[in-house]
Coordinates of C-alpha atoms in Angstrom, one line a residue:
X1 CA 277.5 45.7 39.1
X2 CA 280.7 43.9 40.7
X3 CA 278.0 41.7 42.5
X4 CA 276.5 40.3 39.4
X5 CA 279.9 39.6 37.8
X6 CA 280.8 37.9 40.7
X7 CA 277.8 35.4 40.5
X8 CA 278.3 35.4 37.1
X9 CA 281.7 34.4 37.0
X10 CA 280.7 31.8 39.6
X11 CA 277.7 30.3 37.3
X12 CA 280.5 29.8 35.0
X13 CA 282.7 28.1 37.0
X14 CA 280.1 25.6 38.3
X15 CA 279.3 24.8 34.6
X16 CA 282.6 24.3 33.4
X17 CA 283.2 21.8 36.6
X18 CA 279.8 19.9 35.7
X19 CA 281.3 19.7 31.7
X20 CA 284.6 18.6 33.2
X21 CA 283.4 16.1 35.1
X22 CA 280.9 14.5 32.5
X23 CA 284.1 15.0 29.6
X24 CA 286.2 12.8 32.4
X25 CA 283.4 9.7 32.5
X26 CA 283.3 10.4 28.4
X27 CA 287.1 9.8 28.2
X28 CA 287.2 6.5 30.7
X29 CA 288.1 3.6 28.3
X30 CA 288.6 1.2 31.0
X31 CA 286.9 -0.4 34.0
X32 CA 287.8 -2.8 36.9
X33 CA 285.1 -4.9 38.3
X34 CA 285.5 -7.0 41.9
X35 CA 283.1 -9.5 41.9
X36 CA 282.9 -12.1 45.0
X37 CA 280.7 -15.4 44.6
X38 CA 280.2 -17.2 47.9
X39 CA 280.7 -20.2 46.2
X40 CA 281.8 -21.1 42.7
X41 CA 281.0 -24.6 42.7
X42 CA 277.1 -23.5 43.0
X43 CA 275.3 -24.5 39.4
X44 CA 273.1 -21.3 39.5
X45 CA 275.9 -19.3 40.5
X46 CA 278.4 -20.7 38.1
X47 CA 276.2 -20.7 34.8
X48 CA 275.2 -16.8 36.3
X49 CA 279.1 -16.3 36.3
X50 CA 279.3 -17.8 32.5
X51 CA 276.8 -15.0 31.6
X52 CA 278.2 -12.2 32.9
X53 CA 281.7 -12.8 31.3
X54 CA 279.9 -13.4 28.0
X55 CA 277.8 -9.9 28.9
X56 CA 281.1 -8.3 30.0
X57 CA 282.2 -8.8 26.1
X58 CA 279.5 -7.9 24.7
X59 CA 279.3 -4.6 26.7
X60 CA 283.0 -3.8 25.2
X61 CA 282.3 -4.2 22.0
X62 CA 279.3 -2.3 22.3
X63 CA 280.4 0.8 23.9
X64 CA 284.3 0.5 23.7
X65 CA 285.1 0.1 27.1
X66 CA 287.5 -2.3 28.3
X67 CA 285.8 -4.2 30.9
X68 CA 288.3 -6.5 33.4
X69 CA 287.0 -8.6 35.5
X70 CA 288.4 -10.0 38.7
X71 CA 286.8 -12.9 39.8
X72 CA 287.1 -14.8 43.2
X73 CA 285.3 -17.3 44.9
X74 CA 284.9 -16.8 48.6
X75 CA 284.4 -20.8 49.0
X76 CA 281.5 -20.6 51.8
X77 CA 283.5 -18.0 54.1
X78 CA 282.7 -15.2 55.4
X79 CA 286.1 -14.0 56.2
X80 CA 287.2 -14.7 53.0
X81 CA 284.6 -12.5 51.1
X82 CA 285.8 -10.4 53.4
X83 CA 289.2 -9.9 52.6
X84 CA 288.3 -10.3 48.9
X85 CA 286.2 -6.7 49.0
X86 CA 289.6 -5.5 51.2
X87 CA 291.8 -7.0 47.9
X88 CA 289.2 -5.3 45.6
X89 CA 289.1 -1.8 47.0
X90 CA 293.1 -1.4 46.8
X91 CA 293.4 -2.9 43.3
X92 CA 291.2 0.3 42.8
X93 CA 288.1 -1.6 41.5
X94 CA 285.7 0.9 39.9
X95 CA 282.7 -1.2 41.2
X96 CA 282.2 -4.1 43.6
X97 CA 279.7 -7.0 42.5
X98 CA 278.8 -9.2 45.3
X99 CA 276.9 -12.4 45.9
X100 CA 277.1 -12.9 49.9
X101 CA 278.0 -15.7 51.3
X102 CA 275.9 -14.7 54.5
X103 CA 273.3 -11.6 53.6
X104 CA 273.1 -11.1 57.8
X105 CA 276.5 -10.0 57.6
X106 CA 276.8 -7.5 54.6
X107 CA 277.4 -4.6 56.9
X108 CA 281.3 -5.0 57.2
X109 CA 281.7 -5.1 53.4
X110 CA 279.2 -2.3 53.5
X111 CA 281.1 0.1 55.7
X112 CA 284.8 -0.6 53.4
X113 CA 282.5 0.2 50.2
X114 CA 280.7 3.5 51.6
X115 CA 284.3 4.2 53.2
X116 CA 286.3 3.6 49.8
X117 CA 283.5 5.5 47.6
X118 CA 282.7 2.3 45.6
X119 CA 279.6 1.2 44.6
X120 CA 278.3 -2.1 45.4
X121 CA 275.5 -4.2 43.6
X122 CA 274.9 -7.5 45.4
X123 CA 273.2 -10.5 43.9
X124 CA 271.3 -13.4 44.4
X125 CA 271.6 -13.3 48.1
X126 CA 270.0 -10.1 49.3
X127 CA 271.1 -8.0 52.3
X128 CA 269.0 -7.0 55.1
X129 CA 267.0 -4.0 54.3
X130 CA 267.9 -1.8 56.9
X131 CA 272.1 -2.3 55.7
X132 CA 271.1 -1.8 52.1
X133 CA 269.2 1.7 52.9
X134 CA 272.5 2.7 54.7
X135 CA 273.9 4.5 51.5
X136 CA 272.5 5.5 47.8
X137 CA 274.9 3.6 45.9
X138 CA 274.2 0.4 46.9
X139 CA 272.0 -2.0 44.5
X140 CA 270.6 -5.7 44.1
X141 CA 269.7 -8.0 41.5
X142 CA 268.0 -11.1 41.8
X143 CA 264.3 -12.5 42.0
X144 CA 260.9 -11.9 43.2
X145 CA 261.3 -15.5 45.7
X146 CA 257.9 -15.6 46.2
X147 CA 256.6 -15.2 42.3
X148 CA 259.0 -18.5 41.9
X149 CA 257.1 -20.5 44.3
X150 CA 254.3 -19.7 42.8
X151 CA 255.5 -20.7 39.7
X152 CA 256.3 -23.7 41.0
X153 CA 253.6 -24.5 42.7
X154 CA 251.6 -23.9 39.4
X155 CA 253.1 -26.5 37.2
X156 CA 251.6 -29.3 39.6
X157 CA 248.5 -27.1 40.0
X158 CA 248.2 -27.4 35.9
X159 CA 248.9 -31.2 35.7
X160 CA 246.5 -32.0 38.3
X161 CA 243.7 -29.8 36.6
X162 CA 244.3 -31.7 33.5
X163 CA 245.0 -35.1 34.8
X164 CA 244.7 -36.1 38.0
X165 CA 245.8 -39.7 38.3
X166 CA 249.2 -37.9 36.9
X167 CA 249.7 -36.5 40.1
X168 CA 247.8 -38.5 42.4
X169 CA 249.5 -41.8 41.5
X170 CA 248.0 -44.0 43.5
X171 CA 244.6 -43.0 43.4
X172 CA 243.7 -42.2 47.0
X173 CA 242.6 -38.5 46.9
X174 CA 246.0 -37.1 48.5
X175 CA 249.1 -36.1 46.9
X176 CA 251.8 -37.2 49.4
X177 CA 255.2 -35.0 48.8
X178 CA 258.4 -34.5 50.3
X179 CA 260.1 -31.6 50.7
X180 CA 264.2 -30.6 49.9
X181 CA 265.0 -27.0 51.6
X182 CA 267.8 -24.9 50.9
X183 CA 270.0 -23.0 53.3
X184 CA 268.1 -22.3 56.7
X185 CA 269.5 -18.6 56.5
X186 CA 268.6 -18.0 53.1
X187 CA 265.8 -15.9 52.1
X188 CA 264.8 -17.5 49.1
X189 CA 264.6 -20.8 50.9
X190 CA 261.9 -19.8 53.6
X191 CA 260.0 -18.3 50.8
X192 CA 260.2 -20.6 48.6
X193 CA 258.9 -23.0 51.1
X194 CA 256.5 -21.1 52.1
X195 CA 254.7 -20.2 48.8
X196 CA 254.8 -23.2 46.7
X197 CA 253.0 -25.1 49.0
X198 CA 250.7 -22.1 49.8
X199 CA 250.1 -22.2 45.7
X200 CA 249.3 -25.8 45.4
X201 CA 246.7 -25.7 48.0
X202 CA 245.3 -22.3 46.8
X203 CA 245.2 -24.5 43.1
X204 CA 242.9 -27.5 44.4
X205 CA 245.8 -29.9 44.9
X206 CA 245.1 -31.9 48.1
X207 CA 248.6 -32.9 49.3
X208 CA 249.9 -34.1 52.8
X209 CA 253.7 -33.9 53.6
X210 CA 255.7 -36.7 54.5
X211 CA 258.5 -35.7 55.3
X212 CA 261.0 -32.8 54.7
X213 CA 265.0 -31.6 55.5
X214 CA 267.5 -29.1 55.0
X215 CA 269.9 -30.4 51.7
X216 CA 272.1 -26.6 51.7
X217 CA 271.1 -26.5 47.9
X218 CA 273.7 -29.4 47.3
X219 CA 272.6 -32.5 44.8
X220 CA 274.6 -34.7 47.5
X221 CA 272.8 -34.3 49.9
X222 CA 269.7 -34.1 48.1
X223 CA 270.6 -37.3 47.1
X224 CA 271.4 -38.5 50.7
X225 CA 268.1 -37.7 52.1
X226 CA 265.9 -38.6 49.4
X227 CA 267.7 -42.1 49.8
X228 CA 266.8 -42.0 53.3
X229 CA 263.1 -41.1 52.9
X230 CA 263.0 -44.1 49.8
X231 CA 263.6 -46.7 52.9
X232 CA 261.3 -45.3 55.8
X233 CA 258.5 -44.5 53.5
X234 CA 258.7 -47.1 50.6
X235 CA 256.0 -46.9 47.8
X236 CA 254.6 -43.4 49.4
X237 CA 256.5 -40.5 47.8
X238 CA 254.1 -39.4 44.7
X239 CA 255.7 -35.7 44.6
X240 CA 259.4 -34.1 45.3
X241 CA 259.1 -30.3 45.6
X242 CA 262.8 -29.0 45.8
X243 CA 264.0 -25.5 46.5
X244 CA 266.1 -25.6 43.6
X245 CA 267.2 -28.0 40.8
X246 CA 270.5 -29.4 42.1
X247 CA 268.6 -30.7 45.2
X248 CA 266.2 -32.4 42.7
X249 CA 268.8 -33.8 40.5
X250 CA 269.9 -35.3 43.8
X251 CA 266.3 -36.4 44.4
X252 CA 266.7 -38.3 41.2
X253 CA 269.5 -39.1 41.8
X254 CA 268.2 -41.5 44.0
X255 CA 265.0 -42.8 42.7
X256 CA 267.4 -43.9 40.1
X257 CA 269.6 -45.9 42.2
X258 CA 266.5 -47.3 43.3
X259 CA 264.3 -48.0 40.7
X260 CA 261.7 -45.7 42.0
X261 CA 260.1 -44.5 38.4
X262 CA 257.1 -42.3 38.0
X263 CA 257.9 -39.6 41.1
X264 CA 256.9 -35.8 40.2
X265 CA 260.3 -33.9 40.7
X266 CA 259.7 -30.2 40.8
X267 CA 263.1 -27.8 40.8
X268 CA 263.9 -24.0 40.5
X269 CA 266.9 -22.4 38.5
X270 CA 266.5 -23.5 35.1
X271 CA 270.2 -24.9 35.5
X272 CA 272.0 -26.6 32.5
X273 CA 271.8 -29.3 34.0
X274 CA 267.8 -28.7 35.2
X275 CA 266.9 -28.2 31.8
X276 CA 268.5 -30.9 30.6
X277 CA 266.6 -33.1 33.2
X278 CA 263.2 -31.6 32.4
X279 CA 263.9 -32.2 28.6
X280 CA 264.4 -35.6 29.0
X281 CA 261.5 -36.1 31.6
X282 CA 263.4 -36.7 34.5
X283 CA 262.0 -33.7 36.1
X284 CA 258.8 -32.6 35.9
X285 CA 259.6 -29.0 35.8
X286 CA 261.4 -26.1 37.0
X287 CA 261.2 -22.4 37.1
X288 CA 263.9 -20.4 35.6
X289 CA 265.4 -16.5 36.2
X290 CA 266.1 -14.9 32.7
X291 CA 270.0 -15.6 32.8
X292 CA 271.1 -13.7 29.9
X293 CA 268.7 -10.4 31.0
X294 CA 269.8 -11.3 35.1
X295 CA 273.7 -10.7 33.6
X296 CA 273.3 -8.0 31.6
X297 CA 271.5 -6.1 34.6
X298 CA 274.1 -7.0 36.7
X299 CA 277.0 -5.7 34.1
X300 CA 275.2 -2.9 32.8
X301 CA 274.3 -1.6 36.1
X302 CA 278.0 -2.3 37.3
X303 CA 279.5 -0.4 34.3
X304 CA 276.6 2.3 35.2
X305 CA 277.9 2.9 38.6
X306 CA 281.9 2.7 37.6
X307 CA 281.6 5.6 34.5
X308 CA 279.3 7.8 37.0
X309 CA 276.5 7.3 34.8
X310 CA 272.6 7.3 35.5
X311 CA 271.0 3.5 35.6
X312 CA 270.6 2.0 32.9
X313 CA 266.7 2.6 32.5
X314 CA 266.0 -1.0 30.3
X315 CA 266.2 -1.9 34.0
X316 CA 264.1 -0.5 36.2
X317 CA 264.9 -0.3 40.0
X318 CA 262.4 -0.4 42.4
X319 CA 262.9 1.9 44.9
X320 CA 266.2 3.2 42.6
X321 CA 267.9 -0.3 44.5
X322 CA 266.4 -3.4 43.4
X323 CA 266.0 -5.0 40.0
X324 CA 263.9 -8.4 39.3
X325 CA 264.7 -10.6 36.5
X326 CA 262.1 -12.0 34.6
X327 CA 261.0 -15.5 35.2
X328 CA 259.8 -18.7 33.4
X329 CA 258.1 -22.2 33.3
X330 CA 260.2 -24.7 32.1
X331 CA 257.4 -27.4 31.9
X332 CA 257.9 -31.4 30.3
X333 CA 255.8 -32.1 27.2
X334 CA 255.9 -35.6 25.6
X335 CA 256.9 -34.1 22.5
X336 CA 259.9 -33.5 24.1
X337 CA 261.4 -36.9 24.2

């Protein structure tokens, strides 16, 4: 008989700790998120940064938590971001949201997190998988790389179905491109190499590259080297496939300066500016992330982890870590102009 009270009284116990703990995460009104960009002056990253602060609002009025947000921008270093996540985790940040400068080296940040018992969701720059299957509460947001170059690769693929000659400028059979890379390091940019040429071929296009170089994602130096290629291989370029859109703009940048009209421009991002580019036919195309769904995943799931609560389910996570925002074709039409 004293037995069963005992495990009794012990079931109780166990319950009322459970209800306590849930009634603490019910009574949280506030919550402090770090979030580390490796660089601010990045037009993805920054326009991505303008949506989650709208999100952030929108997630307090919503549920009546106060969301603050500390912002920094690790300016291309390492070390920096570094110290950032060291700054975060002793203002007592409930969550750490990080886009890393270099995803080879997440581990560090990794160990202060697991250390501190703060969740991290990274972004846009995905670790290494073996550091982010080092601990449960570690999450990433971003895009399916390869499903972009062959969206890409597709809007060329459709033109040249429908019109040749609009792709093949001068008539001869081949589609001569160039090529603008992003980082070397960067995942995105080998895939993205890899499968938007993969998905022109695979579509019929006959093309033959030219020329190609690394640009860092920068519009300046996409600029730089298109100018370059202009000179050594006048009156050849018929396509410019770019790893993303600032790198294009850059690319048009210079056909600009140089009177060099007609040139496909094909981008990735769905920028501001990119957009603006494609509206106005400047660019041929580009293919965009859902920004306002890649925030709210990242926000939601941020708020998620700070208030102890289960992920938010309107965003599924394969393999309970990663989340993949939706993506689009943002194509010219003539009715455009």
């Amino acid at each position: 008989m004293g037995k069963r009270i005992f495990l009794s009284l012990m079931a109780v116990c166990l319950l009322l700790s459970a209800c306590g703990h849930n009634q603490k995460d019910e009574q949280k009104t506030s919550i402090r998120i770090g979030i580390s960009l490796y660089r601010g002056d990045d037009t993805f990253i920054n326009n991505i940064r303008s949506e989650i602060e709208d999100k952030a609002k929108d997630y307090e009025r919503e549920n009546g938590i106060k969301v603050t947000l500390d912002i920094q921008d690790a300016k291309g270093s390492q070390n920096t971001q570094n110290n950032q996540v060291d700054r975060f985790i002793s203002l007592g940040c409930d969550v750490l949201c990080i886009n890393p400068v270099d995803r080879m080296e997440a581990s560090g940040m990794i160990e202060k997190a697991i250390a501190a018992k703060v969740p991290v969701v990274f972004f846009n720059r995905q670790p290494v998988e073996e550091d982010m299957n080092r601990w449960e509460y570690l999450y990433y947001i971003g895009v399916d790389a390869k499903e972009t170059a062959i969206l890409q690769g597709q809007m060329v693929v459709d033109m040249y179905a429908k019109e040749p000659g609009a792709v093949d400028l001068n008539g001869d059979g081949v589609v001569n491109y160039v090529l603008l890379e992003g980082e070397s390091s960067h995942q995105d940019s080998l895939i993205r190499t890899e499968w938007s040429i993969r998905s022109l071929k695979d579509g019929g296009v006959p093309i033959e590259k030219i020329t190609g170089g690394i640009a860092n994602w920068e519009r300046s130096q996409g600029s730089a080297l298109m100018e370059q290629w202009l000179m050594q291989y006048p009156d050849t370029i018929e396509l410019v496939i770019s790893n993303n859109d600032d790198m294009a703009l850059g690319a048009i940048d210079a056909l600009e300066r140089a009177e060099a009209g007609d040139v496909n421009v094909i981008g990735i991002d769905g920028t501001t500016q990119g957009l603006e580019a494609v509206k106005s036919g400047k660019m041929l195309g580009t293919v965009s992330a859902n920004k306002e769904i890649y925030a709210s995943a990242i926000v939601e799931l941020a708020a998620g982890c700070a208030l102890g609560r289960e992920t938010p389910k309107e965003y599924p996570l394969v393999d309970g870590t990663y989340y993949w925002a939706p993506q689009e074709i943002f194509v010219f039409e003539e009715s455009d102009k």
